[in-house]
CSV table of C-alpha atoms in Angstrom, one decimal:
chain,number,residue,atom,x,y,z
A,11,MET,CA,97.3,94.1,180.9
A,12,TYR,CA,96.0,94.3,177.0
A,13,LEU,CA,94.0,92.2,175.2
A,14,HIS,CA,95.0,91.7,171.3
A,15,ASN,CA,93.0,89.2,168.9
A,16,GLY,CA,91.6,87.6,172.2
A,17,LYS,CA,95.5,87.2,173.6
A,18,GLU,CA,96.7,88.8,176.7
A,19,ASP,CA,99.7,90.6,176.2
A,20,TYR,CA,100.9,91.9,179.9
A,21,GLN,CA,103.0,94.3,178.7
A,22,CYS,CA,105.5,93.4,181.4
A,23,TRP,CA,109.4,93.9,180.8
A,24,ASN,CA,110.0,90.7,183.0
A,25,PHE,CA,112.5,88.2,180.5
A,26,GLY,CA,112.0,86.0,183.3
A,27,GLN,CA,108.7,85.4,182.7
A,28,GLN,CA,106.5,84.5,180.3
A,29,ASN,CA,102.5,85.5,179.4
A,30,GLU,CA,101.6,81.8,179.4
A,31,ILE,CA,102.3,81.3,183.0
A,32,ARG,CA,101.0,84.8,183.7
A,33,HIS,CA,97.8,83.8,181.9
A,34,GLN,CA,97.7,80.3,184.1
A,35,TYR,CA,98.3,82.2,187.5
A,36,LEU,CA,95.8,85.0,186.8
A,37,THR,CA,93.2,82.6,185.6
A,38,GLU,CA,93.3,80.2,188.4
A,39,VAL,CA,93.3,82.7,191.1
A,40,ASN,CA,90.0,84.3,189.5
A,41,LYS,CA,88.3,81.0,189.3
A,42,LEU,CA,88.9,80.3,192.9
A,43,ARG,CA,87.7,83.9,193.9
A,44,ALA,CA,84.4,83.6,191.8
A,45,LYS,CA,83.8,80.3,193.7
A,46,ILE,CA,84.0,82.4,197.1
A,47,ALA,CA,81.5,84.8,194.8
A,48,ASP,CA,78.9,82.2,194.0
A,49,GLY,CA,79.2,80.1,197.5
A,50,THR,CA,80.9,77.2,196.0
A,51,ALA,CA,84.1,77.3,197.4
A,52,PRO,CA,85.2,73.8,199.4
A,53,ASN,CA,85.7,74.3,203.4
A,54,ASN,CA,86.4,71.8,205.5
A,55,ALA,CA,83.3,70.7,205.9
A,56,GLY,CA,80.9,71.7,203.4
A,57,ASN,CA,81.7,75.1,201.2
A,58,CYS,CA,82.9,78.5,202.8
A,59,PRO,CA,80.7,81.3,203.7
A,60,GLN,CA,79.5,83.2,200.1
A,61,GLY,CA,81.2,86.7,199.7
A,62,LYS,CA,80.0,89.8,198.5
A,63,ASN,CA,82.2,92.8,196.9
A,64,ILE,CA,84.5,90.3,195.6
A,65,TYR,CA,86.9,91.7,192.3
A,66,ARG,CA,88.2,90.2,189.9
A,67,LEU,CA,92.1,90.4,189.9
A,68,ASP,CA,94.1,92.3,187.2
A,69,TRP,CA,97.9,91.3,186.7
A,70,ASP,CA,100.4,93.9,188.4
A,71,CYS,CA,103.8,94.2,186.3
A,72,ILE,CA,105.5,96.1,189.4
A,73,LEU,CA,104.1,93.2,191.6
A,74,GLU,CA,105.8,90.9,189.4
A,75,ASN,CA,108.9,92.4,189.7
A,76,LEU,CA,108.9,92.2,193.2
A,77,ALA,CA,108.2,88.6,193.2
A,78,GLN,CA,110.8,87.6,190.5
A,79,ASP,CA,113.4,89.5,192.5
A,80,ALA,CA,112.4,87.0,195.5
A,81,VAL,CA,112.5,83.8,193.5
A,82,ASP,CA,115.9,85.1,192.1
A,83,ALA,CA,117.2,85.1,195.3
A,84,CYS,CA,116.6,81.2,195.8
A,85,PRO,CA,114.9,81.7,199.4
A,86,THR,CA,114.4,78.1,201.3
A,87,THR,CA,111.8,80.1,203.3
A,88,ALA,CA,108.9,82.1,202.7
A,89,PRO,CA,110.1,86.0,202.2
A,90,GLN,CA,108.8,88.4,204.9
A,91,ASP,CA,105.7,90.5,204.3
A,92,THR,CA,105.7,94.3,204.0
A,93,ASP,CA,103.8,97.0,204.7
A,94,GLN,CA,102.8,97.3,201.1
A,95,TYR,CA,102.6,93.6,200.1
A,96,SER,CA,102.2,90.1,201.5
A,97,VAL,CA,103.9,86.9,199.9
A,98,VAL,CA,103.1,83.4,199.2
A,99,PHE,CA,105.7,80.9,198.9
A,100,ASN,CA,106.3,77.2,198.1
A,101,GLU,CA,109.6,75.4,197.4
A,102,THR,CA,108.9,72.0,194.8
A,103,THR,CA,111.0,69.6,193.0
A,104,LEU,CA,110.8,69.5,189.2
A,105,THR,CA,110.2,66.2,187.8
A,106,THR,CA,109.8,67.6,184.4
A,107,CYS,CA,111.8,69.8,182.3
A,108,ASN,CA,108.0,71.6,181.6
A,109,PRO,CA,106.9,73.3,184.5
A,110,ASN,CA,103.7,74.3,183.5
A,111,PRO,CA,101.7,71.4,184.7
A,112,LEU,CA,103.4,72.4,187.9
A,113,LEU,CA,102.2,75.7,188.1
A,114,LYS,CA,98.8,75.3,187.2
A,115,LYS,CA,98.3,73.2,190.6
A,116,GLN,CA,100.2,76.0,192.7
A,117,MET,CA,97.5,78.8,193.3
A,118,SER,CA,95.1,75.7,194.4
A,119,TYR,CA,97.7,74.2,196.8
A,120,TRP,CA,98.3,77.2,198.5
A,121,TRP,CA,94.2,77.8,198.3
A,122,SER,CA,93.5,74.3,199.6
A,123,GLU,CA,94.9,74.8,203.2
A,124,VAL,CA,91.2,76.3,203.6
A,125,GLU,CA,89.8,72.6,203.5
A,126,THR,CA,92.3,71.7,206.0
A,127,VAL,CA,92.2,74.1,208.5
A,128,GLY,CA,88.7,75.3,207.8
A,129,LEU,CA,86.9,78.7,207.4
A,130,ASP,CA,84.6,79.6,210.3
A,131,THR,CA,81.0,81.2,209.7
A,132,ASN,CA,82.5,84.6,210.5
A,133,VAL,CA,85.3,84.2,207.6
A,134,ALA,CA,87.7,85.4,210.3
A,135,SER,CA,91.3,84.8,209.7
A,136,LYS,CA,93.1,82.6,211.8
A,137,ASP,CA,96.7,80.2,212.0
A,138,GLY,CA,97.0,78.3,208.8
A,139,LEU,CA,95.3,80.5,206.8
A,140,LYS,CA,97.3,83.1,205.4
A,141,ASN,CA,97.8,81.5,201.8
A,142,PHE,CA,94.3,81.2,201.7
A,143,ALA,CA,93.8,84.7,202.7
A,144,ALA,CA,96.6,86.4,200.9
A,145,PRO,CA,94.9,86.5,197.4
A,146,PHE,CA,92.0,89.0,199.2
A,147,PHE,CA,94.3,91.6,201.2
A,148,SER,CA,96.9,93.8,199.8
A,149,ARG,CA,98.6,92.0,203.1
A,150,ALA,CA,97.4,88.9,205.2
A,151,PRO,CA,94.9,89.8,207.3
A,152,ALA,CA,95.6,89.9,210.9
A,153,THR,CA,94.3,86.9,213.3
A,154,GLY,CA,90.5,87.8,214.2
A,155,GLN,CA,90.2,90.0,211.0
A,156,PRO,CA,87.1,89.4,208.5
A,157,ILE,CA,89.2,87.8,205.3
A,158,TYR,CA,86.2,89.0,202.9
A,159,GLU,CA,82.7,90.7,203.5
A,160,LEU,CA,79.8,88.0,203.8
A,161,GLY,CA,76.9,88.5,201.5
A,162,THR,CA,76.2,87.4,197.8
A,163,GLY,CA,78.3,87.8,194.8
A,164,CYS,CA,77.2,90.5,192.4
A,165,THR,CA,74.4,90.8,190.0
A,166,ASP,CA,74.8,94.2,188.9
A,167,ALA,CA,77.3,97.5,189.2
A,168,SER,CA,75.5,99.0,192.0
A,169,GLN,CA,76.7,96.1,194.5
A,170,CYS,CA,80.4,96.5,193.6
A,171,THR,CA,81.4,99.6,196.2
A,172,THR,CA,85.2,99.3,196.3
A,173,TYR,CA,85.9,101.5,193.4
A,174,LYS,CA,83.9,103.9,191.6
A,175,GLU,CA,82.6,103.0,187.8
A,176,SER,CA,83.2,99.4,188.6
A,177,LYS,CA,81.1,96.7,186.6
A,178,CYS,CA,79.8,93.2,187.9
A,179,GLN,CA,80.8,90.4,185.6
A,180,GLN,CA,77.3,88.5,186.2
A,181,THR,CA,78.9,85.1,184.9
A,182,THR,CA,81.4,85.0,187.4
A,183,LYS,CA,79.7,86.9,190.1
A,184,LEU,CA,83.0,89.1,190.3
A,185,CYS,CA,83.6,92.5,190.3
A,186,ARG,CA,85.7,94.5,188.0
A,187,ALA,CA,87.5,97.6,189.3
A,188,GLY,CA,86.7,101.2,188.0
A,189,TYR,CA,89.1,103.7,189.7
A,190,PRO,CA,90.2,104.2,193.6
A,191,THR,CA,88.5,107.0,195.6
A,192,ASN,CA,88.6,108.7,199.1
A,193,GLU,CA,86.4,106.1,200.2
A,194,THR,CA,87.5,102.9,200.2
A,195,VAL,CA,85.5,100.3,201.5
A,196,ALA,CA,87.0,97.6,203.7
A,197,PRO,CA,85.9,94.5,205.6
A,198,PRO,CA,85.0,95.5,209.3
A,199,PRO,CA,87.3,94.8,212.1
A,200,SER,CA,87.3,92.2,214.2
A,201,GLY,CA,84.1,92.1,216.6
A,202,ASP,CA,82.1,94.3,214.3
A,203,ASP,CA,79.3,92.8,212.2
A,204,THR,CA,80.9,91.5,209.2
A,205,SER,CA,77.8,91.7,206.8
A,206,SER,CA,78.3,95.5,206.7
A,207,THR,CA,80.6,97.8,205.1
A,208,ALA,CA,83.3,99.5,207.0
A,209,THR,CA,84.7,102.8,205.1
A,210,THR,CA,87.5,104.8,205.6
A,211,THR,CA,87.8,108.4,204.3
A,212,THR,CA,90.9,109.8,203.5
A,213,THR,CA,92.2,113.7,202.7
A,214,THR,CA,94.6,114.4,199.8
A,215,PRO,CA,97.5,116.6,201.1
A,216,THR,CA,98.7,119.7,198.9
A,217,THR,CA,101.7,119.0,197.2
A,218,THR,CA,104.8,120.7,198.4
A,219,ALA,CA,108.4,119.9,198.0
A,220,ALA,CA,109.6,117.7,200.9
A,221,THR,CA,112.6,119.7,202.2
A,222,THR,CA,114.7,117.2,204.6
A,223,THR,CA,117.1,114.6,203.9
A,224,LYS,CA,116.7,111.1,204.7
A,225,PRO,CA,118.8,110.4,208.2
A,226,GLY,CA,121.6,107.7,208.3
A,227,ALA,CA,121.5,108.0,204.4
A,228,VAL,CA,123.9,105.1,203.0
A,229,GLU,CA,127.1,106.4,201.0
A,230,SER,CA,126.3,105.9,197.3
A,231,GLN,CA,128.4,103.6,195.5
A,232,HIS,CA,127.5,104.8,192.3
A,233,CYS,CA,127.0,108.3,192.7
A,234,LYS,CA,129.1,109.6,196.2
A,235,GLY,CA,127.6,113.0,197.7
A,236,GLN,CA,124.4,112.5,195.7
A,237,GLU,CA,122.5,110.1,198.5
A,238,THR,CA,119.8,112.5,198.6
A,239,MET,CA,119.2,112.3,194.7
A,240,ASN,CA,118.6,108.8,194.2
A,241,THR,CA,119.2,105.8,195.7
A,242,ASP,CA,121.4,102.8,194.5
A,243,GLU,CA,118.5,100.3,194.3
A,244,ALA,CA,116.6,102.7,192.1
A,245,ARG,CA,120.0,103.5,190.2
A,246,ASP,CA,120.5,100.0,189.4
A,247,GLU,CA,116.8,99.6,188.4
A,248,PHE,CA,116.6,102.6,185.6
A,249,LEU,CA,119.6,101.0,184.3
A,250,LYS,CA,118.5,97.3,184.0
A,251,VAL,CA,115.2,98.1,183.1
A,252,HIS,CA,115.9,100.7,180.3
A,253,ASN,CA,118.2,98.1,178.8
A,254,GLU,CA,115.8,95.6,179.1
A,255,CYS,CA,113.5,98.0,177.2
A,256,ARG,CA,116.1,98.2,174.4
A,257,ALA,CA,116.7,95.0,173.8
A,258,LYS,CA,113.2,94.3,173.5
A,259,VAL,CA,112.9,96.9,171.0
A,260,ALA,CA,115.9,96.2,169.2
A,261,LYS,CA,114.8,92.5,168.4
A,262,GLY,CA,111.6,93.9,166.7
A,263,GLY,CA,108.0,92.6,166.9
A,264,ILE,CA,106.3,94.5,169.6
A,265,ARG,CA,102.5,94.7,169.0
A,266,MET,CA,101.8,98.9,169.0
A,267,GLY,CA,98.4,100.5,169.7
A,268,ASN,CA,97.6,100.5,165.7
A,269,GLY,CA,98.0,96.4,165.7
A,270,ILE,CA,101.1,96.7,163.7
A,271,SER,CA,104.2,94.8,164.9
A,272,SER,CA,107.3,96.8,165.4
A,273,ARG,CA,110.6,96.7,163.2
A,274,ALA,CA,113.8,95.6,164.7
A,275,CYS,CA,117.0,98.0,164.9
A,276,PRO,CA,120.5,97.2,164.0
A,277,ARG,CA,122.1,99.6,165.7
A,278,MET,CA,120.6,99.8,169.2
A,279,LYS,CA,123.3,100.6,171.7
A,280,LYS,CA,123.4,99.4,175.1
A,281,ILE,CA,123.6,102.2,178.1
A,282,PRO,CA,126.9,100.9,179.4
A,283,LYS,CA,126.9,102.8,182.8
A,284,TYR,CA,124.7,105.1,185.2
A,285,ASP,CA,125.4,109.0,184.4
A,286,CYS,CA,125.8,110.7,187.7
A,287,GLU,CA,126.0,114.4,186.3
A,288,LEU,CA,123.0,113.7,184.4
A,289,GLU,CA,121.3,112.7,187.5
A,290,LYS,CA,121.7,116.3,188.9
A,291,LYS,CA,120.2,117.7,185.8
A,292,ALA,CA,117.4,115.1,186.7
A,293,TYR,CA,117.3,116.4,190.1
A,294,ALA,CA,117.0,119.7,189.4
A,295,THR,CA,113.8,119.3,187.5
A,296,ALA,CA,112.2,116.6,189.9
A,297,SER,CA,113.0,118.9,193.1
A,298,ALA,CA,111.0,121.9,191.7
A,299,CYS,CA,107.9,119.7,192.5
A,300,LYS,CA,106.1,120.8,188.9
A,301,SER,CA,102.3,119.8,188.6
A,302,ALA,CA,102.4,119.2,185.1
A,303,ASP,CA,105.1,117.3,182.6
A,304,PRO,CA,107.8,120.1,181.5
A,305,GLU,CA,108.1,118.1,178.5
A,306,THR,CA,111.5,118.8,178.1
A,307,GLU,CA,113.4,117.3,175.0
A,308,ASN,CA,115.9,115.0,176.5
A,309,GLU,CA,114.1,114.3,179.9
A,310,ASN,CA,111.1,111.8,181.4
A,311,TRP,CA,108.9,113.0,183.9
A,312,PHE,CA,106.3,110.9,186.1
A,313,THR,CA,104.7,111.3,189.5
A,314,THR,CA,103.4,108.5,191.7
A,315,THR,CA,103.0,107.1,195.0
A,316,ALA,CA,105.0,104.3,196.2
A,317,ALA,CA,106.8,102.6,199.2
A,318,THR,CA,110.4,103.4,198.1
A,319,GLU,CA,112.7,105.2,195.0
A,320,LYS,CA,113.0,101.9,193.4
A,321,ASP,CA,109.5,101.4,193.3
A,322,ALA,CA,108.6,104.9,192.2
A,323,ALA,CA,111.4,104.3,189.3
A,324,THR,CA,109.8,100.7,188.6
A,325,LYS,CA,106.3,102.7,188.0
A,326,ALA,CA,107.6,105.2,185.8
A,327,MET,CA,109.3,103.2,183.4
A,328,GLU,CA,106.3,100.6,183.2
A,329,SER,CA,104.4,103.9,182.3
A,330,TRP,CA,107.1,105.0,179.9
A,331,SER,CA,107.2,101.9,178.1
A,332,SER,CA,103.8,100.7,177.9
A,333,GLU,CA,102.9,104.1,175.7
A,334,ILE,CA,103.8,101.8,172.6
A,335,ALA,CA,100.7,99.6,173.5
A,336,THR,CA,98.4,102.7,172.9
A,337,GLY,CA,100.6,104.9,170.5
A,338,HIS,CA,102.7,103.6,167.6
A,339,MET,CA,105.8,104.5,165.4
A,340,LEU,CA,105.8,105.4,161.6
A,341,GLN,CA,107.5,102.4,160.0
A,342,ALA,CA,106.0,101.8,156.8
A,343,THR,CA,108.3,101.3,154.2
A,344,GLY,CA,109.9,104.8,152.6
A,345,SER,CA,109.6,106.2,156.3
A,346,GLN,CA,112.4,107.3,158.6
A,347,ASN,CA,110.8,106.4,162.1
A,348,LEU,CA,110.3,110.0,162.9
A,349,LEU,CA,109.0,111.0,166.4
A,350,GLN,CA,106.1,113.1,166.1
A,351,PRO,CA,103.6,114.5,168.7
A,352,SER,CA,100.4,112.8,167.6
A,353,LEU,CA,102.4,109.3,168.4
A,354,ASN,CA,101.7,109.8,172.0
A,355,ILE,CA,105.2,107.9,172.7
A,356,ARG,CA,107.6,110.5,173.4
A,357,HIS,CA,108.6,109.3,176.6
A,358,PHE,CA,108.8,105.8,175.2
A,359,ALA,CA,110.9,107.3,172.5
A,360,ARG,CA,113.3,108.7,174.7
A,361,MET,CA,113.9,105.5,176.3
A,362,VAL,CA,114.8,103.4,173.4
A,363,TRP,CA,116.6,106.1,171.2
A,364,ASP,CA,119.2,104.0,169.3
A,365,LEU,CA,122.3,106.3,169.2
A,366,ASN,CA,121.8,107.6,173.0
A,367,THR,CA,124.3,105.9,175.6
A,368,GLN,CA,123.9,108.2,178.6
A,369,MET,CA,121.2,108.4,181.3
A,370,GLY,CA,120.9,109.7,184.8
A,371,CYS,CA,117.8,110.1,186.8
A,372,ALA,CA,116.6,111.3,190.4
A,373,VAL,CA,114.0,110.7,192.5
A,374,LYS,CA,112.3,113.2,194.5
A,375,LYS,CA,109.6,113.0,197.7
A,376,CYS,CA,107.1,116.3,197.2
A,377,SER,CA,104.7,115.9,199.8
A,378,ASN,CA,102.8,112.6,199.5
A,379,ASP,CA,104.0,111.9,195.8
A,380,TRP,CA,107.5,110.9,194.1
A,381,HIS,CA,108.7,112.8,191.2
A,382,VAL,CA,110.9,110.7,189.2
A,383,VAL,CA,113.3,112.2,186.1
A,384,CYS,CA,115.4,110.7,183.8
A,385,HIS,CA,117.5,113.0,181.7
A,386,TYR,CA,119.2,111.7,178.8
A,387,GLY,CA,122.3,112.6,176.3
A,388,PRO,CA,121.8,115.5,173.6
A,389,GLY,CA,119.5,115.2,171.2
A,390,VAL,CA,117.1,112.6,172.3
A,391,GLY,CA,113.7,113.3,171.8
A,392,ARG,CA,114.2,115.8,169.1
A,393,LEU,CA,110.6,115.7,167.1
A,394,GLY,CA,111.5,115.2,163.6
A,395,SER,CA,114.5,112.8,164.6
A,396,PRO,CA,114.1,109.3,163.9
A,397,ILE,CA,113.6,107.3,167.4
A,398,TYR,CA,115.9,104.3,165.5
A,399,PHE,CA,117.4,103.2,162.3
A,400,MET,CA,115.2,100.5,161.1
A,401,GLY,CA,116.7,97.1,159.9
A,402,PRO,CA,116.2,93.1,159.2
A,403,LYS,CA,117.7,92.1,162.7
A,404,ALA,CA,119.2,93.4,166.0
A,405,CYS,CA,122.8,93.8,165.7
A,406,ASN,CA,123.1,93.6,162.3
A,407,GLN,CA,125.2,97.0,162.2
A,408,CYS,CA,127.2,96.9,165.3
A,409,LEU,CA,130.6,97.8,164.8
A,410,ASP,CA,131.9,95.8,167.5
A,411,LYS,CA,130.0,93.1,170.0
A,412,CYS,CA,126.8,92.6,170.2
A,413,GLU,CA,125.3,91.6,173.7
A,414,ASN,CA,122.3,89.2,173.6
A,415,ASP,CA,121.7,89.5,170.2
A,416,ALA,CA,120.0,92.7,171.0
A,417,LEU,CA,122.3,95.4,171.7
A,418,CYS,CA,125.4,97.1,170.4
A,419,LEU,CA,127.9,97.6,172.9
A,420,PRO,CA,129.7,101.0,172.3
C-alpha cells in the first residue's frame, strides 16, 4: 500500500474493487484488532482477554484477487479454506444502490459472533468463532488452538517479535511489521502456557533446478505439449493482467513516484492472445534457475514463493507493475517518453510497451522458489526507445476498434 497526500493508493490492478472499499475494510479490521490489544473488545460477558504481539494488517493485492475470483463465482455458501488462507463469507440483499454503508458494517458483523459464542479465558478457538478468528491467522485456527497470545498490547518495539525491525504504534498498541525471519513467532499449541511465545525455526535450502514433471498434468488447451512450462490458469492470468495494466496506463492519470500523473496513450494495443512460441523462450530462461535478473531486453524475470503457478504469476505482475509507484516516466512537454536505466521501471515498461502485441510466459519450480519469466515481442524494452506514444486520450489513434475506451484492437 502506498500513501499519497494522506490518501491511500493501494496500487492494485483489480478493476472490480475501489480504494474506498479497500479503505473501509482495512480501517475497520484494524480498529477491531486494536480493541484486542488494549483489552476493550466486547465478549459475551465483559470484554475479551487482552492480547499481545497483535499486528496491524496491511492490504494485500494478491489476496484481493483471490477474493474477487470467489465473489465473481457468485457462491451461495462459503468457499473452502486452503492451506494458504482462510475465507470469511456473507450473502445479503442490498436495499440501496450504494453498497458502502453495508460494507462498513460487514467486518463488525463477522467479528460480532464472539459476543454470542463467547471467548474463553484461554482464548482457544471453538465452534462458532471461525469468522472472529480468521483475521488473526493466515488460516482459521483449529479447535482448541489459541487465537492470539495473552498479554498486553505493545508500548515499544521490543514487544513486537513476529517480524524483525517491527515497530509499535503506541496510540493503538498494535505492532507494525518489519520483515519475516526464519524464526516465526506464533501462539503455542493447545495445552501449553498461552502467555509464552512459541518459536518455529526453519532452514533455507540451496536453490537447485527441479527436474521432475507434475504427475497427471492436464493437457493444455492453450499450448499442447507444453504442460510442464506453465498452467492454463496461469496463462489466462498473465494475459488478463497484462491487458488490464495496459488499459489503465492507456487512460493516463497513474500517480508516478515523482508525484506526477502519467499521460494517456492514444494507440495502446491490446495483446490479443497468448503466444506459445514465446513461452518456450521464457521457459528456457526460467529453467536455468538463475540467481539474479538476467536483464534481457524483451524479458521480465521474477522469483517468489507461492502455492501455485497462478499465484506466482500474480505476484510477479504485481511486482513489475508497481515499479511505477517508486519510479517514473519522462513525459514533460517535448520529451518522447524514452526508457532509461535511471528510471527504474524496466519491468513495468515491458508490460505496457504500446505497440507490442506478443507475450508468452513460463513458471518453473527451482527448489522452493518459482521462477517467473515473460518474453515479449521484438524491440520491447529497448533502452532509448519510447515506452509509449503520448496523446490527449486513449484510443485517439486506433486504426480500427477500441476496447473499453482504452485498448486498440490489432
